[in-house]
Short mmCIF file of C-alpha atoms in Angstrom, two decimals:
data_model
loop_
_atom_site.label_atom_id
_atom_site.label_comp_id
_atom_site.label_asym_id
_atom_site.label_seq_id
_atom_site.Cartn_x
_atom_site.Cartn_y
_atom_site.Cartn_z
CA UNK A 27 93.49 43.55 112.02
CA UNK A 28 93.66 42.63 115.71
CA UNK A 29 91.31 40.09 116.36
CA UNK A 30 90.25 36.35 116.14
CA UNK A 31 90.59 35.33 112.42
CA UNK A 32 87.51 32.97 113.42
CA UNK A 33 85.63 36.63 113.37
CA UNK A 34 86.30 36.47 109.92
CA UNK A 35 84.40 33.29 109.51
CA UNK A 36 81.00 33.87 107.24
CA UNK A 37 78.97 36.81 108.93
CA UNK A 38 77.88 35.17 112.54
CA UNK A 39 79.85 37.63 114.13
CA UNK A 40 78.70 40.90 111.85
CA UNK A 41 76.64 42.65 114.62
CA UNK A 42 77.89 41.28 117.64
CA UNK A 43 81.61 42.02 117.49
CA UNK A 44 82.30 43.18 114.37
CA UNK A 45 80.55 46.26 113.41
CA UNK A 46 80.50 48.34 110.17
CA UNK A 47 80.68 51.58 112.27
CA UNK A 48 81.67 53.09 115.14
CA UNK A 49 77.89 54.11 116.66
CA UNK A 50 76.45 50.35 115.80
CA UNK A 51 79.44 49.28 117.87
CA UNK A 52 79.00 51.93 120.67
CA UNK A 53 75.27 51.14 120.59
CA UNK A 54 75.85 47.53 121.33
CA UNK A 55 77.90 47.65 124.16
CA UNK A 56 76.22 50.64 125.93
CA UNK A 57 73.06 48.91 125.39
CA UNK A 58 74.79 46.31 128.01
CA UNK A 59 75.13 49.35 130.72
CA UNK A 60 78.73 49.71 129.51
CA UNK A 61 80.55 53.07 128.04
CA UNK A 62 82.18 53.05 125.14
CA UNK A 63 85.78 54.05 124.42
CA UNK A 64 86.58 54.46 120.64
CA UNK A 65 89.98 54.02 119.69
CA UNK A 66 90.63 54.55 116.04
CA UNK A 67 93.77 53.09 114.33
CA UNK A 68 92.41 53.94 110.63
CA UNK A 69 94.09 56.84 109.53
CA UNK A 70 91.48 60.32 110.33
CA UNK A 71 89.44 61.70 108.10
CA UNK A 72 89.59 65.41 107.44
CA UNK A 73 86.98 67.33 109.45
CA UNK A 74 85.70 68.85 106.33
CA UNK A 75 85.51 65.14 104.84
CA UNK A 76 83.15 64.81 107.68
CA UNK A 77 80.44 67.18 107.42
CA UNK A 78 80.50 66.97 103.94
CA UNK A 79 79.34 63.05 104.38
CA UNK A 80 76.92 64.20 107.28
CA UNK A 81 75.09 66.85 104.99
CA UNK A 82 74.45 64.26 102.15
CA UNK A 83 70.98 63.29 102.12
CA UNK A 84 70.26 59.41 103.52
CA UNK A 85 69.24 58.89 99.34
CA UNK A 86 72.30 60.12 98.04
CA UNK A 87 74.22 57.85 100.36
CA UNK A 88 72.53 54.82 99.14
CA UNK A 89 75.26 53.24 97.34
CA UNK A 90 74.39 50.80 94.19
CA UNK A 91 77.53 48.78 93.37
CA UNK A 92 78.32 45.96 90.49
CA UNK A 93 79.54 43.36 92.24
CA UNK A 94 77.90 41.16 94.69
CA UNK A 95 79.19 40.62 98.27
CA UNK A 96 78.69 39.13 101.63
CA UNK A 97 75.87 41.47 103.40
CA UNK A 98 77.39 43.83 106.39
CA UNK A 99 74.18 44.75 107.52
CA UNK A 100 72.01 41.61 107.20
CA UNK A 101 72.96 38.19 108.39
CA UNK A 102 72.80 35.06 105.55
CA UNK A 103 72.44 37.53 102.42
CA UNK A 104 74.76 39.09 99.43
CA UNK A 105 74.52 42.53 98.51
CA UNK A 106 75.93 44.49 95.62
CA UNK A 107 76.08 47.85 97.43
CA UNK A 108 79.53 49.71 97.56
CA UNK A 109 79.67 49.14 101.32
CA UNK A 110 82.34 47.27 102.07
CA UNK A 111 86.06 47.23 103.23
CA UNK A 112 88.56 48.55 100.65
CA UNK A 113 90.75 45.71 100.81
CA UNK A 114 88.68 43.36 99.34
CA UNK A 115 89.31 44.70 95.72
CA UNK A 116 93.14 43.25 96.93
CA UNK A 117 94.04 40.76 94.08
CA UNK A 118 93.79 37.77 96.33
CA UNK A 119 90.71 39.10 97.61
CA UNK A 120 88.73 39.48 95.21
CA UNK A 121 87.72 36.25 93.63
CA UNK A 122 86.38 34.98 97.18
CA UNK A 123 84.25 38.10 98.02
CA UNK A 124 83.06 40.01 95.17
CA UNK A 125 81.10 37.82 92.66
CA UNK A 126 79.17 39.14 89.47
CA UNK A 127 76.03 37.63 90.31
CA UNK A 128 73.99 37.21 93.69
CA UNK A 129 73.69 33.21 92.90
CA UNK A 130 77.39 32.88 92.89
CA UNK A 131 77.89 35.34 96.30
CA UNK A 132 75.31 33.30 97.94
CA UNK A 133 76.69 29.89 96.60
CA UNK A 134 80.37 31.00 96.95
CA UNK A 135 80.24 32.32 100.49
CA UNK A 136 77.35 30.53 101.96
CA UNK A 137 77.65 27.40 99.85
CA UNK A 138 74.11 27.70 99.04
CA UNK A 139 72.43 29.71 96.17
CA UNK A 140 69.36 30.96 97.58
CA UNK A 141 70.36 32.87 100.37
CA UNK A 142 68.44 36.85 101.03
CA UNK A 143 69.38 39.01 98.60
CA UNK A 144 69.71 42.63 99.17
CA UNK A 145 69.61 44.71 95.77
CA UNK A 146 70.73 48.50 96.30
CA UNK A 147 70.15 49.12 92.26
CA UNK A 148 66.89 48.18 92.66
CA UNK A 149 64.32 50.69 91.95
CA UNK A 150 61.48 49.86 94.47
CA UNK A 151 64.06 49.70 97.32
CA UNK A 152 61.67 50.09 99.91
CA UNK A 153 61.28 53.60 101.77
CA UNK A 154 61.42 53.60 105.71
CA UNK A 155 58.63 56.20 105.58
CA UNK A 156 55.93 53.86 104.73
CA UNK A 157 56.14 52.24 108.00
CA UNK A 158 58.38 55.06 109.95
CA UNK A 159 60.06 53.62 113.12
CA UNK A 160 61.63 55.69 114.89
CA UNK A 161 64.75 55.01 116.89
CA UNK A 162 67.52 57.61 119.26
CA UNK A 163 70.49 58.39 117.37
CA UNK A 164 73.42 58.50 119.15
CA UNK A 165 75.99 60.06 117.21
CA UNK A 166 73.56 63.20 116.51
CA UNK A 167 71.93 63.04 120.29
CA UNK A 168 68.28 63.53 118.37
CA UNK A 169 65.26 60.85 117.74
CA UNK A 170 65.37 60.11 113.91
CA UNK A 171 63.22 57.49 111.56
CA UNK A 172 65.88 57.32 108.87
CA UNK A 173 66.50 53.52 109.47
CA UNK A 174 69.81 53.55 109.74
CA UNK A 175 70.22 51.49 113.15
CA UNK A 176 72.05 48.32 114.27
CA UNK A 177 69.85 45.31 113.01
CA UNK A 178 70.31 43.83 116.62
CA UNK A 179 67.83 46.29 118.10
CA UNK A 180 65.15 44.25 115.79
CA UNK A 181 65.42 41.65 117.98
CA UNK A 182 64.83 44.12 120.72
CA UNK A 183 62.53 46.46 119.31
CA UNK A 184 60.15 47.57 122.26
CA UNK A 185 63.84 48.80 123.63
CA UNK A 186 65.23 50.50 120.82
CA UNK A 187 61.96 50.82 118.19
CA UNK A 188 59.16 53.57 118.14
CA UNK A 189 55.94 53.84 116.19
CA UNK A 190 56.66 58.37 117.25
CA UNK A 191 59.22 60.40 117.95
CA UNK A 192 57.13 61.91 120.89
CA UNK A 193 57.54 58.23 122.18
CA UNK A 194 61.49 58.31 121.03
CA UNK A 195 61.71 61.05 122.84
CA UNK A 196 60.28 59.99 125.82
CA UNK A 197 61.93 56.73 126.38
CA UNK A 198 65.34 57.85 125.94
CA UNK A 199 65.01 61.64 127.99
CA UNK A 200 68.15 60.56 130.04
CA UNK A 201 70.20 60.73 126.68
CA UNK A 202 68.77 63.92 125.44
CA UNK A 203 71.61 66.98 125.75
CA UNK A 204 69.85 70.07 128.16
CA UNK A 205 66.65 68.28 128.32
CA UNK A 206 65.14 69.08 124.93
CA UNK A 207 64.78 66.43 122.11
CA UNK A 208 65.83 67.21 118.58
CA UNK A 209 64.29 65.32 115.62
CA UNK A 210 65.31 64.78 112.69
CA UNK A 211 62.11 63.36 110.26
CA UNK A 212 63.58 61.61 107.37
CA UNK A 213 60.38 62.22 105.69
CA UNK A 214 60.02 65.21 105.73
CA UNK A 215 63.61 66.43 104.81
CA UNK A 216 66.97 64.95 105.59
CA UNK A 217 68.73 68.26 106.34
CA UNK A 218 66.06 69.77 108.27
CA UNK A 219 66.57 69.44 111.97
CA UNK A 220 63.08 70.45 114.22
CA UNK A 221 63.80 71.11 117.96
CA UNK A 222 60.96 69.43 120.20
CA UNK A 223 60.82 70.21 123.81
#
């Protein structure tokens, strides 16, 4: 990788320059009035690879993994989903980031074992439609309350957070494509797209 190694350095930087995808990181900086230019080094994903991943339902997605790990998405917290980079099953990897119990990830990495735990095998993970919020989604240009958003705009949430999607819709109508607002209501049905004008 190209960057500071001091990036690497516990998770202090997960969010603010290093991202777990491409939209969290686009989101970021063209929340600072900037555009975003995306240059990919990974190697590229078929286009069929693609659609197939964007058809899955948000549940099916969910990915419950075996080994605990540094959280991507949540500062100060282990994890034991199966979202994280390859590499780290490397030999000399492993032993420092993947850790059989959450005690030992939050000891091991944050030198302290009480640190947030985020269980994906859980089964009362909680549902975002008890409390939709809905946010713009920039990747699919529609209003959506699936809850997959950069945890940043938390801190931010009268910016990026909505109680509707008639207020979603609203609030970002200069980032809506030929002035009409899809939205996409987790709730109702993942694959089901309505149009809104």
């Amino acid at each position: 990788m190209d960057y500071p190694l001091a990036w690497d350095n516990g998770d202090s930087y997960v969010g603010l320059t290093i991202f777990t995808s491409i939209s969290d990181c686009c989101a970021t900086i063209e929340a600072n009035g900037r555009s975003c230019e995306v240059i990919d080094e990974c190697a590229v994903v078929a286009e069929e690879e693609v659609n197939d991943i964007k058809s899955q339902s948000y549940n099916d997605r969910q990915k419950c993994g075996h080994k605990w790990h540094m959280n991507l998405e949540r500062t100060w917290g282990c994890s034991n989903s199966k979202d994280f980079p390859d590499d780290w099953w490397f030999e000399e990897s492993v032993e420092q980031l993947l850790h059989d119990t959450p005690e030992s990830c939050c000891n091991e990495i944050f030198g302290n074992p009480d640190c947030e735990i985020t269980d994906e095998c859980a089964t009362d993970i909680n549902n975002s439609c008890t409390a939709p919020v809905w946010h713009y989604d920039s990747e699919n240009h529609l209003c959506t309350n699936h809850g997959n958003y950069p945890m940043m705009w938390e801190l931010e949430e009268e910016k990026y957070l909505y109680q509707t999607h008639e207020e979603c819709c609203e609030k970002n109508a200069s980032w809506l494509q030929e002035r009409h607002c899809n939205v996409h209501d987790f709730c109702i049905e993942w694959n089901e797209v309505v149009g809104r004008d």
